[in-house]
Short mmCIF file of C-alpha atoms in Angstrom, two decimals:
data_model
loop_
_atom_site.label_atom_id
_atom_site.label_comp_id
_atom_site.label_asym_id
_atom_site.label_seq_id
_atom_site.Cartn_x
_atom_site.Cartn_y
_atom_site.Cartn_z
CA MET D 191 23.21 179.39 -64.30
CA HIS D 192 21.98 175.84 -63.91
CA GLY D 193 25.23 174.98 -62.12
CA PHE D 194 24.77 177.92 -59.76
CA CYS D 195 21.22 176.80 -58.98
CA ARG D 196 22.39 173.28 -58.38
CA SER D 197 25.05 174.62 -55.99
CA LEU D 198 22.43 176.59 -54.11
CA ALA D 199 20.25 173.52 -53.90
CA TRP D 200 23.14 171.48 -52.53
CA MET D 201 23.96 174.18 -49.98
CA ALA D 202 20.34 174.33 -48.88
CA ALA D 203 20.21 170.56 -48.56
CA ILE D 204 23.40 170.48 -46.49
CA ALA D 205 22.12 173.28 -44.25
CA LEU D 206 18.85 171.44 -43.74
CA LEU D 207 20.72 168.26 -42.95
CA VAL D 208 22.99 170.00 -40.43
CA CYS D 209 20.15 171.88 -38.75
CA GLY D 210 17.95 168.82 -38.71
CA GLY D 211 20.77 166.74 -37.22
CA ALA D 212 21.37 169.38 -34.53
CA ALA D 213 17.68 169.49 -33.70
CA ARG D 214 17.55 165.71 -33.44
CA ALA D 215 20.69 165.66 -31.26
CA GLN D 216 19.19 168.27 -28.96
CA GLY D 217 15.90 166.44 -28.76
CA THR D 218 17.27 162.94 -28.16
CA TYR D 219 19.23 163.43 -24.94
CA PRO D 220 20.55 161.11 -23.77
CA ASP D 221 21.92 159.30 -26.82
CA ARG D 222 24.63 157.50 -24.84
CA ALA D 223 25.23 156.36 -21.27
CA VAL D 224 25.04 158.94 -18.48
CA LYS D 225 27.40 158.69 -15.52
CA ILE D 226 26.22 159.48 -11.99
CA ILE D 227 29.13 160.02 -9.62
CA VAL D 228 28.54 158.94 -6.03
CA PRO D 229 31.27 160.71 -4.01
CA ILE D 230 31.47 157.99 -1.35
CA GLY D 231 31.98 154.24 -1.39
CA PRO D 232 29.18 151.70 -1.84
CA GLY D 233 26.50 151.74 0.83
CA GLY D 234 24.94 154.66 2.66
CA SER D 235 22.42 157.26 1.60
CA TYR D 236 24.45 158.85 -1.22
CA ASP D 237 24.86 155.46 -2.86
CA LEU D 238 21.19 154.63 -2.32
CA VAL D 239 20.03 157.80 -4.08
CA GLY D 240 22.51 157.45 -6.93
CA ARG D 241 21.55 153.87 -7.70
CA GLN D 242 17.81 154.35 -7.36
CA ILE D 243 17.82 157.44 -9.60
CA ALA D 244 19.99 155.61 -12.13
CA ASP D 245 17.54 152.73 -12.17
CA VAL D 246 14.38 154.77 -12.73
CA LEU D 247 15.96 157.10 -15.29
CA ALA D 248 17.37 154.21 -17.30
CA LYS D 249 13.91 152.69 -17.54
CA ARG D 250 12.22 155.98 -18.37
CA MET D 251 14.79 157.32 -20.85
CA GLY D 252 15.75 154.02 -22.44
CA GLN D 253 19.45 154.72 -21.99
CA GLY D 254 22.08 153.50 -19.57
CA PHE D 255 22.71 155.44 -16.34
CA VAL D 256 25.94 154.17 -14.78
CA VAL D 257 26.84 154.76 -11.14
CA GLU D 258 30.51 155.40 -10.41
CA ASN D 259 31.56 155.40 -6.77
CA LYS D 260 34.42 157.87 -6.42
CA PRO D 261 35.28 158.25 -2.72
CA GLY D 262 38.12 160.23 -1.21
CA ALA D 263 38.54 163.05 1.33
CA GLY D 264 34.98 162.55 2.46
CA THR D 265 33.01 163.61 -0.58
CA VAL D 266 35.60 165.99 -2.04
CA VAL D 267 37.34 163.86 -4.70
CA GLY D 268 34.21 162.69 -6.51
CA THR D 269 32.50 166.07 -6.32
CA GLN D 270 35.54 167.92 -7.63
CA ALA D 271 35.80 165.46 -10.52
CA ALA D 272 32.16 166.16 -11.41
CA SER D 273 32.75 169.93 -11.29
CA GLN D 274 35.54 169.56 -13.86
CA SER D 275 33.58 167.36 -16.27
CA GLU D 276 32.05 168.51 -19.54
CA PRO D 277 28.75 170.34 -18.83
CA ASP D 278 26.77 168.31 -21.34
CA GLY D 279 24.45 166.32 -19.10
CA TYR D 280 26.46 163.11 -19.36
CA THR D 281 28.11 163.47 -15.94
CA LEU D 282 25.95 164.08 -12.88
CA VAL D 283 26.73 163.84 -9.18
CA VAL D 284 24.79 163.00 -6.03
CA GLY D 285 24.82 166.07 -3.81
CA GLY D 286 23.85 166.59 -0.20
CA LEU D 287 24.82 168.55 2.88
CA SER D 288 28.33 167.13 3.01
CA ASN D 289 29.57 168.08 -0.44
CA MET D 290 27.26 171.03 -1.13
CA ALA D 291 27.46 172.76 2.27
CA PHE D 292 29.83 171.31 4.89
CA ASN D 293 33.00 171.06 2.81
CA SER D 294 33.27 174.77 2.04
CA ALA D 295 33.74 175.51 5.74
CA LEU D 296 35.69 172.38 6.62
CA TYR D 297 38.46 172.95 4.06
CA SER D 298 40.52 176.12 3.64
CA LYS D 299 41.12 175.36 -0.02
CA LEU D 300 38.33 173.42 -1.69
CA GLY D 301 38.76 172.57 -5.36
CA TYR D 302 35.19 173.44 -6.26
CA ASP D 303 32.51 175.97 -5.34
CA PRO D 304 29.18 174.29 -4.57
CA LEU D 305 27.11 177.33 -5.53
CA LYS D 306 29.05 178.43 -8.61
CA ASP D 307 30.17 175.12 -10.12
CA PHE D 308 26.90 173.20 -9.90
CA VAL D 309 23.22 173.54 -10.65
CA PRO D 310 20.73 171.50 -8.58
CA VAL D 311 18.73 169.28 -10.92
CA ALA D 312 16.39 167.79 -8.31
CA LEU D 313 16.31 167.19 -4.57
CA VAL D 314 14.59 163.85 -4.10
CA TYR D 315 15.42 162.32 -0.72
CA LYS D 316 14.97 163.69 2.78
CA PHE D 317 15.82 162.08 6.08
CA GLY D 318 16.20 163.09 9.68
CA TYR D 319 18.68 162.29 12.39
CA VAL D 320 17.87 160.66 15.69
CA MET D 321 19.48 161.06 19.10
CA VAL D 322 19.89 157.63 20.65
CA GLY D 323 21.06 156.86 24.17
CA ARG D 324 22.42 153.77 25.86
CA LYS D 325 19.56 151.69 27.17
CA ASP D 326 20.54 152.20 30.82
CA LEU D 327 21.00 155.97 30.49
CA PRO D 328 19.72 157.42 33.80
CA GLN D 329 18.13 160.43 32.10
CA PRO D 330 14.97 159.08 30.44
CA LYS D 331 13.98 162.21 28.52
CA LEU D 332 15.68 164.99 26.58
CA ALA D 333 14.81 167.58 29.23
CA ASP D 334 16.60 165.44 31.83
CA ILE D 335 19.69 165.15 29.60
CA VAL D 336 19.79 168.91 29.05
CA ALA D 337 19.38 169.61 32.75
CA ALA D 338 22.17 167.18 33.70
CA ALA D 339 24.51 168.56 31.03
CA LYS D 340 23.92 172.14 32.20
CA ALA D 341 24.48 171.18 35.83
CA SER D 342 27.74 169.38 35.02
CA PRO D 343 29.21 170.28 31.59
CA GLY D 344 31.04 167.38 29.96
CA SER D 345 29.52 164.77 32.27
CA ILE D 346 27.49 163.23 29.44
CA SER D 347 29.40 161.74 26.51
CA VAL D 348 28.42 161.83 22.87
CA ALA D 349 30.03 159.78 20.11
CA THR D 350 30.97 161.32 16.79
CA ALA D 351 31.69 159.41 13.58
CA GLY D 352 34.75 161.48 12.74
CA VAL D 353 35.67 165.13 12.32
CA GLY D 354 33.46 166.93 9.84
CA THR D 355 30.90 164.15 9.53
CA GLY D 356 27.19 164.82 9.62
CA GLN D 357 27.02 163.05 12.98
CA GLN D 358 29.52 165.45 14.52
CA LEU D 359 27.95 168.53 13.02
CA VAL D 360 24.46 167.53 14.17
CA ALA D 361 25.85 167.02 17.67
CA ALA D 362 27.41 170.50 17.46
CA ALA D 363 24.10 171.96 16.30
CA PHE D 364 22.34 170.30 19.25
CA MET D 365 24.83 171.63 21.80
CA LYS D 366 24.44 175.15 20.42
CA ALA D 367 20.63 174.97 20.35
CA ALA D 368 20.35 173.45 23.83
CA GLY D 369 23.12 175.55 25.37
CA VAL D 370 25.02 172.54 26.72
CA LYS D 371 28.49 171.04 26.56
CA LEU D 372 28.80 167.30 25.96
CA LEU D 373 32.01 165.28 26.07
CA GLU D 374 32.77 164.42 22.43
CA VAL D 375 34.32 161.00 21.82
CA PRO D 376 35.51 160.55 18.21
CA TYR D 377 35.17 157.24 16.34
CA LYS D 378 36.11 156.14 12.85
CA GLY D 379 32.60 155.82 11.50
CA SER D 380 29.20 154.84 12.85
CA PRO D 381 29.65 151.06 13.44
CA PRO D 382 32.26 151.37 16.22
CA ALA D 383 30.29 154.20 17.79
CA PHE D 384 27.20 152.03 17.95
CA THR D 385 29.24 149.14 19.32
CA ASP D 386 30.26 151.21 22.33
CA LEU D 387 26.82 152.79 22.73
CA LEU D 388 25.11 149.38 22.82
CA ALA D 389 27.75 148.15 25.26
CA GLY D 390 27.02 151.10 27.55
CA ARG D 391 30.45 152.72 27.18
CA ILE D 392 29.07 155.89 25.58
CA ASP D 393 25.95 157.86 26.50
CA LEU D 394 24.61 159.39 23.30
CA PHE D 395 25.01 159.27 19.53
CA PHE D 396 23.38 161.13 16.65
CA ASP D 397 22.93 159.26 13.39
CA SER D 398 20.50 158.94 10.52
CA MET D 399 17.15 157.40 11.32
CA ALA D 400 17.98 154.52 8.99
CA ALA D 401 21.03 153.66 11.10
CA GLY D 402 19.72 154.54 14.54
CA LEU D 403 16.09 153.48 14.70
CA PRO D 404 16.66 149.72 14.28
CA HIS D 405 18.57 149.74 17.60
CA VAL D 406 15.68 151.62 19.22
CA GLN D 407 13.10 149.23 17.76
CA SER D 408 15.05 146.22 19.04
CA GLY D 409 15.23 147.69 22.55
CA GLN D 410 19.04 147.87 22.52
CA ALA D 411 19.04 151.66 22.78
CA LYS D 412 16.78 154.51 23.82
CA GLY D 413 15.19 156.78 21.25
CA ILE D 414 15.53 160.26 22.78
CA ALA D 415 14.35 162.55 19.97
CA VAL D 416 14.41 162.89 16.21
CA LEU D 417 15.95 165.94 14.56
CA ALA D 418 13.29 166.35 11.94
CA SER D 419 10.21 168.42 11.28
CA LYS D 420 7.91 165.50 12.16
CA ARG D 421 8.00 162.15 13.90
CA SER D 422 9.10 159.10 11.97
CA PRO D 423 6.45 156.46 11.20
CA LEU D 424 9.16 153.90 11.99
CA ALA D 425 9.25 155.16 15.62
CA PRO D 426 6.07 157.15 16.29
CA ASP D 427 6.71 157.25 20.05
CA VAL D 428 10.00 159.14 19.66
CA PRO D 429 9.30 162.91 19.81
CA THR D 430 10.89 165.59 17.68
CA MET D 431 13.45 167.89 19.27
CA SER D 432 10.92 170.71 19.29
CA GLU D 433 8.33 168.54 21.03
CA ALA D 434 10.92 167.42 23.58
CA GLY D 435 11.95 170.97 24.50
CA VAL D 436 14.75 172.04 22.13
CA PRO D 437 13.06 174.09 19.41
CA GLY D 438 14.64 175.22 16.17
CA LEU D 439 16.51 172.00 15.52
CA ASP D 440 14.61 170.50 12.61
CA VAL D 441 17.58 169.05 10.75
CA ASP D 442 16.10 167.45 7.67
CA SER D 443 19.10 166.21 5.74
CA TRP D 444 18.66 165.91 1.99
CA LEU D 445 20.13 164.43 -1.16
CA GLY D 446 19.61 164.96 -4.85
CA ILE D 447 21.15 165.14 -8.28
CA PHE D 448 23.43 167.99 -9.38
CA ALA D 449 24.93 168.84 -12.77
CA PRO D 450 27.98 170.93 -13.65
CA ALA D 451 27.24 174.61 -14.16
CA LYS D 452 26.55 175.62 -17.78
CA THR D 453 24.82 172.32 -18.54
CA PRO D 454 22.28 173.20 -21.29
CA PRO D 455 18.93 174.34 -19.82
CA GLU D 456 16.99 171.95 -22.06
CA VAL D 457 18.98 169.01 -20.65
CA ILE D 458 18.33 170.15 -17.08
CA ALA D 459 14.63 170.55 -17.89
CA LYS D 460 14.39 167.03 -19.34
CA LEU D 461 16.16 165.49 -16.36
CA ARG D 462 13.84 167.36 -14.00
CA ARG D 463 10.72 166.17 -15.83
CA ASP D 464 11.82 162.55 -15.87
CA ILE D 465 13.02 162.52 -12.27
CA ARG D 466 9.78 164.09 -11.08
CA ALA D 467 7.74 161.56 -13.06
CA SER D 468 9.76 158.78 -11.39
CA LEU D 469 9.18 159.89 -7.80
CA PRO D 470 6.13 157.65 -7.24
CA ASP D 471 8.33 154.67 -8.11
CA LEU D 472 10.87 155.77 -5.49
CA LYS D 473 8.45 156.41 -2.62
CA GLU D 474 8.39 152.91 -1.13
CA ARG D 475 12.11 152.34 -1.73
CA PHE D 476 13.08 155.50 0.13
CA GLU D 477 10.67 154.92 3.01
CA LYS D 478 12.18 151.47 3.62
CA SER D 479 15.53 153.17 4.15
CA GLY D 480 14.18 155.45 6.87
CA GLY D 481 13.77 158.49 4.65
CA GLU D 482 11.11 159.90 2.39
CA VAL D 483 10.72 160.97 -1.19
CA TRP D 484 10.94 164.72 -1.70
CA ASP D 485 9.87 166.98 -4.54
CA LEU D 486 11.14 170.52 -4.07
CA PRO D 487 9.77 172.81 -6.84
CA ASP D 488 12.28 173.82 -9.51
CA ASP D 489 11.99 177.53 -8.76
CA LYS D 490 12.98 176.97 -5.11
CA LEU D 491 16.03 174.74 -5.66
CA ASN D 492 18.76 177.38 -5.92
CA ALA D 493 17.50 179.44 -2.98
CA PHE D 494 17.15 176.36 -0.77
CA VAL D 495 20.66 175.08 -1.47
CA ALA D 496 22.10 178.58 -0.91
CA SER D 497 20.24 178.85 2.41
CA GLU D 498 21.50 175.47 3.62
CA TYR D 499 25.02 176.42 2.55
CA GLU D 500 24.85 179.64 4.56
CA THR D 501 23.36 177.98 7.66
CA TRP D 502 25.86 175.13 7.91
CA THR D 503 29.02 176.96 6.92
CA LYS D 504 28.24 179.53 9.62
CA LEU D 505 27.69 176.84 12.27
CA ILE D 506 30.90 174.98 11.32
CA ARG D 507 33.02 178.13 11.42
CA GLU D 508 31.56 179.20 14.74
CA ALA D 509 32.31 175.74 16.15
CA GLY D 510 35.89 175.94 14.86
CA ILE D 511 35.75 172.59 13.08
CA LYS D 512 38.37 172.14 10.34
CA LEU D 513 39.71 169.24 8.29
CA ASP D 514 42.95 170.90 7.13
#
C-alpha cells in the first residue's frame, strides 16, 4: 500500500513537473533567437522594416532577433521559405504589397498562398509613391500631363523599374485612373531610371517618396503629385493625386510582419503587444525614410490584407502583366 502511494506521489510530481514546464515554455516565448526573413537583398523598405523591428523586439523581449536577407524571384524565394517553416513563432517574414498581393497575379504557379499560408502579425510602416518629372518637362502640372497624354497617346514616356515592380504597377494604376496611355520604358531598377530622368531622357517616373523626393528637394526633378492620402511633410508643396485632379489613386504602400499560418495564437498576441509598444521608438526612424509609423488594429488586419490582395490582383490581371 505504501509503495502504491509512493508511486502515485511520484506520478503526481512528474505530472506537475511536465505541466509546469509546459506552462513556463508557453509563457517564456521567445526562449531562443527569432529569425526575420527579408525577401529582398540589403537596402530598401523591406530591409528597413525587418531590421528596425528586429532591433526594438530584441531590446523589449531580451532575446535575439536575427534578420536573414533571402532574395530571389523578386520576393518569392524568401516568402516561400517562410511559408514552409515551422509555425512556432521562430520564423517571421516581412510582408508588403509585393509578396502578399502582387505575386499571386504575376505568377501562374506561386509556391505559397498569401492569404492561406500566413497570418498578419502587425502592419507598421506606410509610405506613398510620388510622380516625378524631368525638370524641363513642358507640362508643369498633372492636369497638363493628362491633357497632353489624351491628345497624343504614347507621346509622354514613363520609366518602370522592371516588370512586376511596384513602380510599374503604380504607373499602370495611374494610367487606368487617368484614362491615358503613356510610353513605358523598362529599366533594371530605380537607379538607372533616375539617371535618365535627371538627364532629361525620360519624362516621368513613379517611385517611393524616400527615393523620389530628394531629387525634387534638390531641384533636379519636378514633383508632380504624391500617390498618398495626404501630402508629405518632406514636400508640402507637392499635391496629392486627388488634389491635382486624378481622384481615387491614394496608393499607400505598406509593410509589416507576417507569421506562418497555425502559429500559436498566444505567440501572435505577444508579438503584437510588443510590436505595438515599440511603435513610438520607430516613429522618428520611419519618418526619416520618407514613410510613417502605422498601427492598424488587430481586428482589421486580415480584412485589410484581403482587400489589398483583391484590388491589386485584379488590376494586374486586367493590365495583362505576367512574370512567367
